[in-house]
């Protein structure tokens, strides 16, 4: 499968988001837009009004780390997101949320915390466009990759050979290899890309 790279805006400078995105735009496959609500995770970032102001033409993937994703889906679609993922840990009714994402014209993904098992999504895997495997506990950038999550990647890849599997958290030149070897084909990286002296080189080293 083709390897795709998404930089996470969390490590960019929020005061000049457009400028930071432009600095990597021609080397990447999309933007990973981290949304945190201060409830599901102990941190607060940005929402649809900020996304609406971004000038990028690249596909934007919204990663919703919030307790009420169903209430925000329409706003994100209107603001320009083309993909949206929510956390399985926040709901007992994922199918309804998946349907709402699709009804709003976006691709639907589910994110799993490092300690959430594959079995939590096994029965709904066929309804999903992509899965987001968290390799750190969500909330902050710059954390260390948790290698134990690769077993989950292998199980998903085996069950759905065609599905897009994203890996998010602590990705760098070394951990990217581990994730790809297990079957991940979309790499999300924040600090490794935006913190690099040569961002183009950092992106290339992940492919
Ligand atoms: C973590 C976010 C990630 C994060 C990744 O809660 O979901 O997207 O920004 O940052 P790095 O690549 O620095 O681990
Ligand atoms: Zn993320």
CSV table of C-alpha atoms and ligand atoms in Angstrom, one decimal:
chain,number,residue,atom,x,y,z
A,1,UNK,CA,0.0,0.0,0.0
A,2,UNK,CA,1.1,3.5,-0.7
A,3,UNK,CA,2.5,5.2,2.4
A,4,UNK,CA,0.8,8.5,3.2
A,5,UNK,CA,2.1,11.2,5.6
A,6,UNK,CA,0.1,13.7,7.6
A,7,UNK,CA,1.7,16.3,9.8
A,8,UNK,CA,-0.1,17.0,13.0
A,9,UNK,CA,-0.9,20.6,13.5
A,10,UNK,CA,-0.4,20.2,17.2
A,11,UNK,CA,3.3,20.7,16.8
A,12,UNK,CA,3.0,23.6,14.4
A,13,UNK,CA,2.9,27.3,15.5
A,14,UNK,CA,-0.8,28.1,16.1
A,15,UNK,CA,0.1,31.8,15.5
A,16,UNK,CA,1.1,31.0,11.9
A,17,UNK,CA,-0.6,27.8,11.0
A,18,UNK,CA,-1.0,28.6,7.4
A,19,UNK,CA,2.7,29.4,7.0
A,20,UNK,CA,3.8,26.2,8.8
A,21,UNK,CA,1.5,24.1,6.6
A,22,UNK,CA,2.8,25.8,3.4
A,23,UNK,CA,6.3,24.9,4.5
A,24,UNK,CA,5.6,21.2,4.1
A,25,UNK,CA,2.6,21.2,1.7
A,26,UNK,CA,4.2,19.9,-1.4
A,27,UNK,CA,5.8,16.9,0.4
A,28,UNK,CA,2.7,15.6,2.3
A,29,UNK,CA,-0.6,13.8,1.6
A,30,UNK,CA,-2.9,15.7,4.0
A,31,UNK,CA,-3.3,17.6,7.2
A,32,UNK,CA,-3.9,15.9,10.6
A,33,UNK,CA,-6.1,18.4,12.5
A,34,UNK,CA,-6.0,17.6,16.3
A,35,UNK,CA,-9.2,18.6,18.1
A,36,UNK,CA,-9.1,18.4,22.0
A,37,UNK,CA,-11.9,19.4,24.3
A,38,UNK,CA,-10.2,19.4,27.8
A,39,UNK,CA,-12.6,16.6,28.9
A,40,UNK,CA,-11.7,13.5,26.9
A,41,UNK,CA,-8.1,14.6,27.1
A,42,UNK,CA,-6.5,17.1,29.5
A,43,UNK,CA,-5.7,19.6,26.8
A,44,UNK,CA,-7.6,22.1,24.7
A,45,UNK,CA,-6.8,22.9,21.1
A,46,UNK,CA,-8.8,24.3,18.2
A,47,UNK,CA,-12.1,23.6,16.5
A,48,UNK,CA,-14.0,24.1,13.2
A,49,UNK,CA,-13.8,27.9,13.2
A,50,UNK,CA,-10.0,27.7,13.0
A,51,UNK,CA,-10.1,25.0,10.3
A,52,UNK,CA,-12.4,27.2,8.3
A,53,UNK,CA,-9.7,29.9,8.1
A,54,UNK,CA,-7.0,27.5,6.8
A,55,UNK,CA,-6.1,28.2,3.2
A,56,UNK,CA,-4.6,24.8,2.4
A,57,UNK,CA,-5.9,22.8,-0.6
A,58,UNK,CA,-4.7,19.5,0.9
A,59,UNK,CA,-7.3,17.1,2.4
A,60,UNK,CA,-7.9,17.8,6.0
A,61,UNK,CA,-8.4,14.9,8.4
A,62,UNK,CA,-10.0,15.9,11.7
A,63,UNK,CA,-9.0,13.8,14.7
A,64,UNK,CA,-11.7,14.5,17.3
A,65,UNK,CA,-10.5,13.8,20.9
A,66,UNK,CA,-13.7,15.0,22.4
A,67,UNK,CA,-16.5,13.3,24.4
A,68,UNK,CA,-19.3,14.5,22.0
A,69,UNK,CA,-18.1,14.0,18.4
A,70,UNK,CA,-21.7,13.6,17.1
A,71,UNK,CA,-22.4,17.3,17.9
A,72,UNK,CA,-19.4,18.6,15.9
A,73,UNK,CA,-19.6,16.5,12.7
A,74,UNK,CA,-21.6,19.0,10.6
A,75,UNK,CA,-19.4,21.9,11.6
A,76,UNK,CA,-16.3,20.1,10.6
A,77,UNK,CA,-17.8,19.1,7.3
A,78,UNK,CA,-18.8,22.7,6.6
A,79,UNK,CA,-15.3,23.9,7.6
A,80,UNK,CA,-13.7,21.7,5.0
A,81,UNK,CA,-12.7,18.4,6.6
A,82,UNK,CA,-12.9,15.5,4.2
A,83,UNK,CA,-12.1,12.8,6.8
A,84,UNK,CA,-13.1,12.6,10.4
A,85,UNK,CA,-12.2,10.2,13.2
A,86,UNK,CA,-13.6,9.9,16.7
A,87,UNK,CA,-12.6,7.8,19.7
A,88,UNK,CA,-14.4,4.5,20.3
A,89,UNK,CA,-13.9,5.1,24.0
A,90,UNK,CA,-16.5,7.9,24.1
A,91,UNK,CA,-19.6,6.0,22.7
A,92,UNK,CA,-21.7,2.9,22.9
A,93,UNK,CA,-23.3,3.8,19.6
A,94,UNK,CA,-20.4,4.1,17.0
A,95,UNK,CA,-22.5,3.1,14.0
A,96,UNK,CA,-24.8,6.1,14.4
A,97,UNK,CA,-21.7,8.4,14.5
A,98,UNK,CA,-20.1,6.7,11.5
A,99,UNK,CA,-23.4,7.1,9.5
A,100,UNK,CA,-23.5,10.8,10.4
A,101,UNK,CA,-19.9,11.3,9.3
A,102,UNK,CA,-20.7,9.6,5.9
A,103,UNK,CA,-24.0,11.5,5.5
A,104,UNK,CA,-22.0,14.7,5.8
A,105,UNK,CA,-19.8,13.6,2.9
A,106,UNK,CA,-16.6,12.7,4.9
A,107,UNK,CA,-14.7,9.5,5.3
A,108,UNK,CA,-15.3,7.9,8.6
A,109,UNK,CA,-12.5,6.7,11.0
A,110,UNK,CA,-12.3,5.4,14.5
A,111,UNK,CA,-9.4,6.1,16.9
A,112,UNK,CA,-8.2,3.6,19.6
A,113,UNK,CA,-6.3,4.6,22.7
A,114,UNK,CA,-3.2,2.5,23.4
A,115,UNK,CA,-5.0,0.4,26.0
A,116,UNK,CA,-8.2,-0.2,23.9
A,117,UNK,CA,-8.2,-3.7,22.4
A,118,UNK,CA,-8.9,-4.6,18.7
A,119,UNK,CA,-12.1,-6.4,19.8
A,120,UNK,CA,-13.7,-3.0,20.6
A,121,UNK,CA,-14.0,-2.3,16.8
A,122,UNK,CA,-13.9,-5.8,15.4
A,123,UNK,CA,-17.6,-6.0,14.7
A,124,UNK,CA,-17.8,-2.6,13.0
A,125,UNK,CA,-14.6,-2.8,11.0
A,126,UNK,CA,-16.5,-3.2,7.7
A,127,UNK,CA,-18.3,0.1,8.2
A,128,UNK,CA,-15.1,2.1,8.5
A,129,UNK,CA,-13.0,3.9,5.9
A,130,UNK,CA,-10.0,4.0,8.2
A,131,UNK,CA,-8.7,3.2,11.7
A,132,UNK,CA,-6.4,5.5,13.8
A,133,UNK,CA,-4.1,3.6,16.2
A,134,UNK,CA,-2.9,5.9,19.0
A,135,UNK,CA,0.7,5.0,19.9
A,136,UNK,CA,0.7,7.5,22.8
A,137,UNK,CA,-2.1,8.4,25.2
A,138,UNK,CA,-3.8,11.4,23.4
A,139,UNK,CA,-3.5,14.9,24.8
A,140,UNK,CA,0.0,16.0,24.0
A,141,UNK,CA,2.6,16.0,21.3
A,142,UNK,CA,6.2,14.9,21.8
A,143,UNK,CA,5.5,11.7,23.8
A,144,UNK,CA,7.3,8.4,23.4
A,145,UNK,CA,6.0,5.7,21.0
A,146,UNK,CA,4.3,2.7,22.8
A,147,UNK,CA,5.5,-0.4,20.8
A,148,UNK,CA,2.9,-2.7,22.2
A,149,UNK,CA,0.2,-1.2,19.9
A,150,UNK,CA,1.7,-3.0,16.8
A,151,UNK,CA,-0.1,-6.2,17.7
A,152,UNK,CA,-3.4,-4.4,17.2
A,153,UNK,CA,-2.2,-3.0,13.8
A,154,UNK,CA,-1.4,-6.6,12.7
A,155,UNK,CA,-4.9,-7.8,13.7
A,156,UNK,CA,-6.6,-5.0,11.8
A,157,UNK,CA,-4.5,-5.5,8.7
A,158,UNK,CA,-5.3,-9.2,8.8
A,159,UNK,CA,-9.1,-8.6,9.1
A,160,UNK,CA,-9.2,-5.8,6.5
A,161,UNK,CA,-6.3,-6.0,4.1
A,162,UNK,CA,-7.6,-3.0,2.2
A,163,UNK,CA,-8.3,-0.5,5.0
A,164,UNK,CA,-6.3,2.6,5.7
A,165,UNK,CA,-4.5,2.3,9.1
A,166,UNK,CA,-3.1,5.4,10.6
A,167,UNK,CA,-0.6,5.5,13.4
A,168,UNK,CA,-0.4,8.6,15.6
A,169,UNK,CA,2.0,9.5,18.4
A,170,UNK,CA,5.8,9.4,18.8
A,171,UNK,CA,6.4,8.7,15.1
A,172,UNK,CA,9.9,9.4,13.8
A,173,UNK,CA,12.3,7.8,11.3
A,174,UNK,CA,12.7,4.7,13.5
A,175,UNK,CA,9.2,4.1,14.9
A,176,UNK,CA,7.8,4.7,11.4
A,177,UNK,CA,9.6,1.5,10.3
A,178,UNK,CA,8.0,-0.5,13.1
A,179,UNK,CA,4.5,0.8,12.4
A,180,UNK,CA,4.8,0.2,8.6
A,181,UNK,CA,6.2,-3.3,9.1
A,182,UNK,CA,3.1,-4.1,11.2
A,183,UNK,CA,0.8,-2.9,8.5
A,184,UNK,CA,0.2,0.9,9.0
A,185,UNK,CA,0.1,2.9,5.8
A,186,UNK,CA,-0.7,6.4,7.1
A,187,UNK,CA,1.8,8.0,9.4
A,188,UNK,CA,0.9,11.0,11.5
A,189,UNK,CA,3.8,13.0,12.9
A,190,UNK,CA,3.9,16.3,14.8
A,191,UNK,CA,7.1,17.1,16.5
A,192,UNK,CA,9.3,15.0,14.2
A,193,UNK,CA,8.2,17.1,11.2
A,194,UNK,CA,7.6,20.6,12.6
A,195,UNK,CA,10.5,20.4,15.0
A,196,UNK,CA,13.0,19.3,12.2
A,197,UNK,CA,15.5,21.7,10.8
A,198,UNK,CA,14.9,20.2,7.4
A,199,UNK,CA,11.1,19.4,7.3
A,200,UNK,CA,11.3,18.0,3.7
A,201,UNK,CA,14.0,15.6,4.8
A,202,UNK,CA,12.0,14.6,7.9
A,203,UNK,CA,8.9,13.8,5.8
A,204,UNK,CA,11.0,11.8,3.2
A,205,UNK,CA,12.6,9.7,6.0
A,206,UNK,CA,9.1,8.5,7.1
A,207,UNK,CA,8.2,7.0,3.6
B,1,LIG,C1,-1.8,13.3,20.4
B,1,LIG,C2,-2.2,13.7,19.0
B,1,LIG,C3,-1.1,13.5,18.0
B,1,LIG,C4,0.1,14.3,18.3
B,1,LIG,C5,1.3,13.6,17.7
B,1,LIG,O1,-2.8,13.5,21.3
B,1,LIG,O2,-3.3,13.0,18.6
B,1,LIG,O3,-1.6,13.8,16.7
B,1,LIG,O4,0.1,15.6,17.9
B,1,LIG,O5,2.4,14.3,18.0
B,1,LIG,P1,3.9,13.7,18.0
B,1,LIG,O6,4.1,13.3,16.6
B,1,LIG,O7,4.7,14.8,18.5
B,1,LIG,O8,3.8,12.5,19.0
B,2,LIG,ZN1,-3.9,13.1,16.4
